CSV table of C-alpha atoms in Angstrom, one decimal:
chain,number,residue,atom,x,y,z
A,1,MET,CA,28.0,-6.8,10.0
A,2,ALA,CA,28.8,-7.2,13.7
A,3,ALA,CA,26.3,-8.3,16.3
A,4,ARG,CA,25.6,-5.9,19.2
A,5,GLU,CA,22.9,-5.2,21.7
A,6,GLN,CA,20.3,-2.7,20.5
A,7,GLU,CA,20.8,0.4,22.7
A,8,ALA,CA,18.1,3.0,23.2
A,9,LEU,CA,18.3,5.7,20.6
A,10,ALA,CA,18.4,9.4,21.5
A,11,SER,CA,16.1,10.3,18.6
A,12,THR,CA,12.4,9.9,18.4
A,13,PRO,CA,11.3,7.8,15.4
A,14,TYR,CA,9.7,9.8,12.6
A,15,ASP,CA,7.8,6.8,11.5
A,16,ARG,CA,6.9,3.3,12.7
A,17,TRP,CA,5.4,0.1,11.3
A,18,LEU,CA,3.0,-1.6,13.7
A,19,THR,CA,1.9,-5.2,13.7
A,20,PRO,CA,-1.8,-6.0,13.7
A,21,ALA,CA,-1.5,-6.5,17.5
A,22,GLY,CA,0.0,-3.0,17.8
A,23,ASP,CA,3.6,-4.0,18.5
A,24,VAL,CA,6.4,-2.1,16.8
A,25,ALA,CA,7.7,-4.0,13.8
A,26,ALA,CA,10.1,-1.3,12.7
A,27,GLU,CA,11.1,2.2,13.6
A,28,PHE,CA,12.6,4.8,11.4
A,29,HIS,CA,15.1,7.3,12.8
A,30,ARG,CA,17.4,10.0,11.4
A,31,THR,CA,21.0,9.8,12.6
A,32,GLY,CA,23.0,12.6,11.2
A,33,VAL,CA,23.0,12.1,7.4
A,34,SER,CA,21.7,8.6,7.5
A,35,TYR,CA,18.5,6.8,8.2
A,36,LEU,CA,18.3,4.0,10.7
A,37,MET,CA,15.7,1.3,10.4
A,38,ARG,CA,15.3,-0.5,13.7
A,39,PHE,CA,13.6,-3.9,13.9
A,40,PRO,CA,13.3,-4.3,17.7
A,41,ASN,CA,15.4,-7.1,19.1
A,42,GLN,CA,16.4,-8.2,15.6
A,43,ALA,CA,18.6,-5.8,13.8
A,44,ASP,CA,19.4,-2.1,12.9
A,45,PHE,CA,20.0,-1.1,9.3
A,46,SER,CA,21.9,2.1,8.8
A,47,ILE,CA,21.1,3.6,5.4
A,48,ALA,CA,23.1,6.4,4.0
A,49,ALA,CA,20.9,9.3,2.8
A,50,ASP,CA,22.2,8.8,-0.8
A,51,LEU,CA,21.6,5.0,-0.4
A,52,ALA,CA,25.3,4.4,-1.3
A,53,GLU,CA,25.9,2.4,1.9
A,54,ILE,CA,23.8,0.1,4.0
A,55,VAL,CA,25.2,-1.3,7.2
A,56,CYS,CA,23.4,-4.1,9.2
A,57,LEU,CA,23.9,-4.3,12.9
A,58,PRO,CA,22.1,-7.5,14.1
A,59,ALA,CA,21.2,-8.1,17.7
A,60,PRO,CA,23.2,-11.0,19.1
A,61,GLU,CA,20.4,-13.6,18.9
A,62,THR,CA,19.5,-12.8,15.3
A,63,ASP,CA,20.4,-15.5,12.8
A,64,GLU,CA,21.4,-15.0,9.2
A,65,LYS,CA,18.1,-16.2,7.8
A,66,THR,CA,16.3,-13.5,9.7
A,67,ILE,CA,18.7,-10.8,8.6
A,68,ALA,CA,18.3,-12.0,5.0
A,69,SER,CA,14.6,-11.9,5.3
A,70,LEU,CA,14.5,-8.5,6.9
A,71,PHE,CA,16.7,-7.2,4.1
A,72,ALA,CA,14.8,-8.8,1.3
A,73,ASN,CA,11.3,-8.2,2.5
A,74,SER,CA,11.6,-4.8,4.2
A,75,VAL,CA,14.9,-2.9,3.7
A,76,ARG,CA,15.5,-3.6,0.0
A,77,PRO,CA,11.9,-2.6,-1.1
A,78,VAL,CA,12.1,0.5,1.1
A,79,ILE,CA,15.4,1.6,-0.5
A,80,GLY,CA,14.1,0.7,-3.9
A,81,ASN,CA,11.0,2.9,-3.6
A,82,HIS,CA,13.2,5.7,-2.3
A,83,ALA,CA,15.2,5.4,-5.5
A,84,GLY,CA,12.1,5.5,-7.7
A,85,GLU,CA,11.1,1.8,-7.9
A,86,LEU,CA,7.7,0.4,-7.2
A,87,ASN,CA,7.7,-2.3,-4.5
A,88,LEU,CA,4.6,-3.2,-2.6
A,89,HIS,CA,3.9,-5.5,0.3
A,90,GLY,CA,2.2,-8.6,-1.1
A,91,SER,CA,2.5,-12.1,-2.5
A,92,ALA,CA,1.9,-13.2,-6.1
A,93,VAL,CA,1.2,-16.3,-8.2
A,94,VAL,CA,1.0,-17.0,-11.9
A,95,ILE,CA,-2.5,-18.0,-13.2
A,96,GLY,CA,-3.1,-18.5,-16.9
A,97,GLY,CA,0.3,-16.8,-17.6
A,98,LYS,CA,-0.5,-13.6,-15.7
A,99,ALA,CA,0.7,-12.6,-12.3
A,100,ILE,CA,-2.1,-12.2,-9.7
A,101,ALA,CA,-1.0,-10.1,-6.8
A,102,ILE,CA,-2.4,-10.7,-3.3
A,103,MET,CA,-2.2,-7.7,-1.0
A,104,GLY,CA,-3.4,-7.3,2.5
A,105,TYR,CA,-2.5,-6.5,6.1
A,106,SER,CA,-0.1,-8.8,7.9
A,107,ARG,CA,-1.7,-12.0,9.2
A,108,ARG,CA,-4.5,-11.8,6.6
A,109,GLY,CA,-3.2,-14.9,4.8
A,110,LYS,CA,-1.3,-13.6,1.8
A,111,THR,CA,1.4,-16.3,2.0
A,112,THR,CA,-1.0,-19.1,2.9
A,113,LEU,CA,-3.2,-18.3,-0.1
A,114,ALA,CA,-0.1,-18.0,-2.4
A,115,GLY,CA,1.0,-21.4,-1.1
A,116,ALA,CA,-2.4,-22.9,-1.6
A,117,LEU,CA,-2.6,-21.7,-5.1
A,118,ALA,CA,0.9,-23.0,-5.8
A,119,LYS,CA,-0.1,-26.4,-4.4
A,120,ALA,CA,-2.9,-26.4,-6.9
A,121,GLY,CA,-0.4,-25.8,-9.7
A,122,HIS,CA,-0.2,-22.0,-10.0
A,123,PRO,CA,3.5,-21.2,-9.3
A,124,PHE,CA,4.2,-18.5,-6.7
A,125,LEU,CA,6.3,-15.5,-7.7
A,126,SER,CA,6.7,-14.0,-4.3
A,127,GLU,CA,5.6,-14.4,-0.8
A,128,ASP,CA,6.0,-10.9,0.6
A,129,VAL,CA,7.2,-8.3,-1.9
A,130,LEU,CA,5.8,-7.3,-5.2
A,131,ALA,CA,8.6,-5.9,-7.2
A,132,LEU,CA,7.0,-4.1,-10.1
A,133,THR,CA,8.5,-2.7,-13.2
A,134,LEU,CA,6.7,-0.8,-15.9
A,135,ASP,CA,7.2,-2.1,-19.4
A,136,GLY,CA,5.4,0.2,-21.8
A,137,ARG,CA,1.8,0.1,-20.4
A,138,LYS,CA,2.3,-3.2,-18.7
A,139,TYR,CA,3.6,-4.0,-15.2
A,140,GLU,CA,5.9,-7.0,-14.7
A,141,VAL,CA,6.2,-8.8,-11.4
A,142,ALA,CA,9.7,-10.1,-10.8
A,143,PRO,CA,10.2,-13.4,-9.0
A,144,GLN,CA,11.7,-13.3,-5.5
A,145,ARG,CA,13.4,-15.9,-3.4
A,146,PRO,CA,11.6,-19.2,-4.1
A,147,VAL,CA,10.6,-19.8,-0.5
A,148,LEU,CA,7.5,-19.3,1.5
A,149,ARG,CA,7.9,-18.2,5.1
A,150,VAL,CA,4.8,-19.5,7.0
A,151,PHE,CA,3.5,-20.2,10.4
A,152,ALA,CA,3.2,-23.8,11.7
A,153,ASP,CA,-0.4,-24.3,10.7
A,154,THR,CA,0.2,-23.2,7.1
A,155,ALA,CA,3.5,-25.3,7.0
A,156,ALA,CA,1.5,-28.3,8.0
A,157,TYR,CA,-1.2,-27.6,5.4
A,158,LEU,CA,1.2,-27.0,2.6
A,159,ALA,CA,3.9,-29.5,3.2
A,160,GLY,CA,3.1,-31.5,6.3
A,161,GLN,CA,6.1,-29.8,7.9
A,162,PRO,CA,6.4,-29.7,11.7
A,163,PRO,CA,6.8,-26.3,13.3
A,164,SER,CA,10.2,-24.7,13.1
A,165,ASP,CA,12.3,-24.3,16.3
A,166,GLN,CA,13.8,-21.1,15.0
A,167,GLY,CA,11.5,-18.2,15.2
A,168,GLU,CA,7.8,-18.0,14.6
A,169,LYS,CA,7.9,-18.8,10.9
A,170,SER,CA,9.5,-21.7,9.0
A,171,GLU,CA,10.6,-21.6,5.4
A,172,ILE,CA,9.3,-24.0,2.7
A,173,ALA,CA,11.3,-24.1,-0.5
A,174,GLY,CA,9.6,-24.2,-3.9
A,175,SER,CA,9.3,-27.8,-5.2
A,176,ALA,CA,7.5,-29.9,-7.7
A,177,ASP,CA,4.5,-30.0,-5.3
A,178,LEU,CA,4.8,-26.3,-4.5
A,179,PRO,CA,6.1,-24.8,-7.7
A,180,ALA,CA,7.9,-21.4,-7.7
A,181,ALA,CA,7.9,-19.2,-10.9
A,182,HIS,CA,11.4,-18.2,-12.0
A,183,HIS,CA,10.5,-15.7,-14.6
A,184,SER,CA,8.7,-12.3,-14.5
A,185,ALA,CA,5.1,-12.3,-15.4
A,186,GLU,CA,2.8,-9.5,-16.5
A,187,LEU,CA,0.6,-8.3,-13.7
A,188,GLY,CA,-3.0,-9.2,-14.6
A,189,ALA,CA,-4.8,-8.3,-11.4
A,190,ILE,CA,-4.4,-7.1,-7.8
A,191,CYS,CA,-6.5,-8.9,-5.1
A,192,LEU,CA,-6.9,-7.0,-1.9
A,193,LEU,CA,-7.7,-9.3,1.0
A,194,GLY,CA,-10.6,-8.6,3.3
A,195,ALA,CA,-10.7,-9.5,6.9
A,196,GLY,CA,-12.3,-12.9,6.5
A,197,GLU,CA,-15.4,-12.2,8.4
A,198,ILE,CA,-17.5,-13.9,5.7
A,199,ASN,CA,-18.8,-17.3,5.0
A,200,THR,CA,-18.4,-17.4,1.3
A,201,VAL,CA,-15.8,-16.7,-1.3
A,202,SER,CA,-16.3,-13.2,-2.6
A,203,ILE,CA,-14.4,-11.6,-5.5
A,204,THR,CA,-15.6,-8.1,-6.4
A,205,GLN,CA,-14.0,-5.6,-8.7
A,206,LEU,CA,-13.1,-2.3,-7.1
A,207,GLY,CA,-13.0,1.1,-8.8
A,208,PRO,CA,-9.5,2.5,-9.2
A,209,SER,CA,-10.0,5.2,-6.6
A,210,ALA,CA,-11.1,2.7,-3.9
A,211,ALA,CA,-8.3,0.4,-4.9
A,212,LEU,CA,-5.7,3.1,-4.6
A,213,ALA,CA,-6.8,3.9,-1.1
A,214,ASP,CA,-6.2,0.3,-0.2
A,215,ILE,CA,-3.0,-0.2,-2.2
A,216,MET,CA,-1.4,2.8,-0.4
A,217,GLN,CA,-1.7,0.9,2.9
A,218,HIS,CA,0.7,-1.7,1.5
A,219,SER,CA,3.5,0.4,0.3
A,220,PHE,CA,7.1,0.8,1.5
A,221,VAL,CA,8.2,4.4,2.2
A,222,LEU,CA,11.6,5.2,3.7
A,223,ASP,CA,11.0,8.9,4.5
A,224,VAL,CA,7.4,9.9,5.0
A,225,GLU,CA,8.6,13.5,5.4
A,226,ASP,CA,10.3,13.7,2.0
A,227,ARG,CA,7.4,15.3,0.1
A,228,ARG,CA,9.0,15.2,-3.3
A,229,ARG,CA,9.5,11.5,-3.2
A,230,LEU,CA,6.1,10.9,-1.5
A,231,SER,CA,4.4,12.8,-4.2
A,232,ALA,CA,6.2,10.8,-6.9
A,233,HIS,CA,5.4,7.5,-5.2
A,234,PHE,CA,1.7,8.5,-5.0
A,235,GLU,CA,1.9,9.2,-8.7
A,236,ARG,CA,3.2,5.7,-9.4
A,237,LEU,CA,0.6,4.1,-7.2
A,238,ALA,CA,-2.2,6.1,-9.0
A,239,ALA,CA,-0.9,5.0,-12.4
A,240,LEU,CA,-0.9,1.4,-11.2
A,241,ALA,CA,-4.5,1.7,-9.9
A,242,ASN,CA,-5.5,3.2,-13.2
A,243,ALA,CA,-3.8,0.5,-15.3
A,244,VAL,CA,-4.5,-2.8,-13.4
A,245,PRO,CA,-7.9,-4.3,-12.5
A,246,CYS,CA,-8.2,-4.5,-8.7
A,247,TYR,CA,-10.5,-6.8,-6.8
A,248,GLN,CA,-11.7,-7.1,-3.2
A,249,LEU,CA,-11.1,-10.8,-2.3
A,250,ASP,CA,-12.5,-12.3,0.9
A,251,TYR,CA,-13.2,-15.8,2.1
A,252,PRO,CA,-13.4,-17.6,5.4
A,253,ARG,CA,-10.0,-18.3,7.0
A,254,ASP,CA,-10.4,-22.0,7.3
A,255,PHE,CA,-7.9,-24.5,5.8
A,256,ALA,CA,-10.7,-26.9,5.0
A,257,ARG,CA,-12.2,-24.2,2.7
A,258,LEU,CA,-9.0,-23.3,0.9
A,259,PRO,CA,-9.5,-25.7,-2.1
A,260,GLU,CA,-12.8,-23.9,-2.7
A,261,VAL,CA,-11.1,-20.5,-2.5
A,262,VAL,CA,-8.4,-21.6,-4.9
A,263,ALA,CA,-10.9,-23.0,-7.3
A,264,ALA,CA,-12.9,-19.7,-7.3
A,265,ILE,CA,-9.8,-17.6,-7.9
A,266,ALA,CA,-8.5,-19.9,-10.6
A,267,ASP,CA,-12.0,-19.8,-12.3
A,268,SER,CA,-12.1,-16.1,-12.1
A,269,PHE,CA,-8.7,-15.3,-13.5
A,270,ASP,CA,-7.7,-18.3,-15.6
A,271,GLY,CA,-11.0,-17.9,-17.4
A,272,GLN,CA,-10.3,-14.3,-18.1
A,273,TYR,CA,-6.8,-14.8,-19.5
A,274,ASN,CA,-7.6,-17.9,-21.5
A,275,GLY,CA,-10.9,-16.5,-22.8
A,276,ASP,CA,-13.1,-19.3,-21.4
B,1,MET,CA,-8.3,17.8,11.3
B,2,GLY,CA,-10.7,19.4,13.7
B,3,ASN,CA,-11.4,22.7,12.0
B,4,THR,CA,-15.1,23.1,12.6
B,5,MET,CA,-16.8,26.3,11.5
B,6,ALA,CA,-20.1,27.1,10.0
B,7,ILE,CA,-19.3,28.1,6.4
B,8,GLU,CA,-21.1,31.1,4.9
B,9,ALA,CA,-21.5,32.2,1.3
B,10,GLY,CA,-18.9,35.0,1.7
B,11,ASP,CA,-16.2,32.7,3.1
B,12,SER,CA,-13.1,32.1,1.0
B,13,PHE,CA,-10.8,29.1,0.9
B,14,THR,CA,-7.8,27.7,-0.9
B,15,SER,CA,-6.2,24.3,-1.2
B,16,SER,CA,-3.7,23.3,1.4
B,17,PRO,CA,-0.1,23.3,0.0
B,18,ASP,CA,0.4,19.9,1.6
B,19,VAL,CA,-2.2,18.3,-0.6
B,20,ILE,CA,-1.6,16.6,-3.9
B,21,ALA,CA,-4.5,15.6,-6.3
B,22,ARG,CA,-4.6,13.0,-9.0
B,23,GLU,CA,-7.3,11.8,-11.3
B,24,VAL,CA,-7.9,8.1,-10.9
B,25,GLY,CA,-10.7,6.2,-12.7
B,26,GLY,CA,-12.6,9.4,-13.4
B,27,GLU,CA,-12.5,10.5,-9.8
B,28,THR,CA,-10.2,12.9,-8.1
B,29,VAL,CA,-8.2,11.6,-5.2
B,30,LEU,CA,-6.4,13.8,-2.7
B,31,LEU,CA,-3.5,12.9,-0.5
B,32,ASP,CA,-2.4,15.1,2.4
B,33,LEU,CA,1.4,14.6,2.5
B,34,GLU,CA,1.5,16.0,6.0
B,35,ASN,CA,-0.6,13.3,7.6
B,36,GLY,CA,-1.4,10.7,4.9
B,37,VAL,CA,-5.1,11.5,4.8
B,38,TYR,CA,-6.6,10.1,1.6
B,39,PHE,CA,-9.8,11.6,0.2
B,40,GLY,CA,-11.8,10.6,-2.8
B,41,LEU,CA,-14.0,13.1,-4.7
B,42,ASN,CA,-16.7,12.4,-7.3
B,43,PRO,CA,-16.5,14.3,-10.6
B,44,VAL,CA,-18.4,17.4,-9.3
B,45,GLY,CA,-16.3,17.4,-6.1
B,46,GLY,CA,-13.2,17.1,-8.3
B,47,ARG,CA,-14.3,20.1,-10.2
B,48,ILE,CA,-14.8,22.1,-7.0
B,49,TRP,CA,-11.3,21.0,-6.0
B,50,ASN,CA,-9.9,22.3,-9.3
B,51,PHE,CA,-11.5,25.7,-8.6
B,52,LEU,CA,-9.7,25.8,-5.3
B,53,ASP,CA,-6.4,24.2,-6.3
B,54,GLY,CA,-3.8,27.0,-5.9
B,55,GLU,CA,-6.6,29.6,-6.0
B,56,THR,CA,-8.5,31.5,-3.4
B,57,ARG,CA,-12.2,31.6,-4.0
B,58,SER,CA,-15.3,32.3,-2.1
B,59,VAL,CA,-18.3,30.0,-1.8
B,60,VAL,CA,-20.2,32.5,-4.0
B,61,GLU,CA,-17.6,32.4,-6.7
B,62,ILE,CA,-17.4,28.6,-6.8
B,63,THR,CA,-21.2,28.3,-6.7
B,64,GLN,CA,-21.4,30.6,-9.7
B,65,LEU,CA,-18.8,28.6,-11.7
B,66,LEU,CA,-20.4,25.3,-10.8
B,67,SER,CA,-24.0,26.3,-11.6
B,68,GLU,CA,-22.9,27.7,-14.9
B,69,GLU,CA,-20.8,24.7,-15.9
B,70,TYR,CA,-23.3,22.1,-14.8
B,71,GLU,CA,-26.5,24.2,-15.4
B,72,ILE,CA,-27.8,23.4,-12.0
B,73,ASP,CA,-29.8,25.4,-9.6
B,74,ALA,CA,-27.7,27.9,-7.7
B,75,VAL,CA,-29.3,27.2,-4.3
B,76,GLN,CA,-28.6,23.5,-4.7
B,77,ALA,CA,-25.0,24.3,-6.0
B,78,GLU,CA,-24.3,26.5,-3.0
B,79,ALA,CA,-25.5,23.8,-0.6
B,80,ASP,CA,-23.3,21.2,-2.3
B,81,VAL,CA,-20.3,23.6,-2.2
B,82,ILE,CA,-20.8,24.3,1.5
B,83,ALA,CA,-21.2,20.7,2.3
B,84,LEU,CA,-18.0,19.7,0.5
B,85,ALA,CA,-16.0,22.7,1.8
B,86,THR,CA,-17.0,21.8,5.3
B,87,ASP,CA,-15.8,18.2,4.8
B,88,LEU,CA,-12.5,19.4,3.2
B,89,LEU,CA,-11.9,21.9,5.9
B,90,GLU,CA,-12.5,19.4,8.7
B,91,HIS,CA,-9.9,17.1,7.1
B,92,GLY,CA,-7.4,20.0,6.7
B,93,LEU,CA,-7.4,19.7,2.9
B,94,ILE,CA,-8.4,23.4,2.4
B,95,LYS,CA,-7.7,26.4,4.5
B,96,PRO,CA,-9.7,29.6,5.1
B,97,ALA,CA,-8.2,32.5,3.1
B,98,ALA,CA,-6.2,34.9,5.2
B,99,ASP,CA,-8.1,38.1,5.9
């Protein structure tokens, strides 16, 4: 891993991830027999087509935490899915012994909500990646790094932490006040976050077909032109949507209302799993 | 997308080879691997898709199969088939049969 300036690539990206503002978060290129994931001004990851080797080429200003985060939250899940795993973009907490996944577009508040639920005693499993494994007919959610990467306002809400000087997000480690789960938990439900243009807390069950359309938006795919793998991935997502109840979750994005949101979620899911 | 044509009873179609279909929660969902278009079909729409999946069939044939299977009026069945075929064609999920 040696730092170097990102030079313009001769190839045209075959796929891109965009931020909600329309900026490029990542580009996917083919370079000979390898793939290249470029995170503009942060790092390039060269991935051998057989996944046997991954080389990180960070930009000079990129620190190790950022590289670790890019790898854990973007590169690793993409490679895993290419190899047949099921990784999705989302956070998760444990409520009543079951994992509740929170999925949604960037900046919709996945990590903030996971943190708020943890603060209320529901340990967080993951802040950005849902690593799912199928165990018989049940899906297990594996714990990820026990940290929450959050913007300054969320850091202040969760931990009274001042804004970080390094980058846009700061990291808050799991603690007694903000517990992290250290063991896998069975996936009990998937919550798909709405846009927040609402004044109440709304939790509505979705049919599997509608849920699948939404879940597909939060997937990690290395090669969108590899039809065999894309088809197999779609098959896995369809099986997930058939097996796990999915809900549309929406609420006003207001820190003052978060305790109300947390209570509504806990009532909905803790009650289900504890038979209240 | 963008194929717009007035469909007539004698027109024939087949599913696009780029499209995969799965049954999810009693509905049929289609994914176009070429462009990521996702399309949900109700049970009758799913049955119409099954008639076209890997087969070339005319509106008349599909209408006949559908009206027999669901015991519905042929005129209404043809209208339903044409409406769905128009939608699927516009989204590039089916293709007109080669002459």
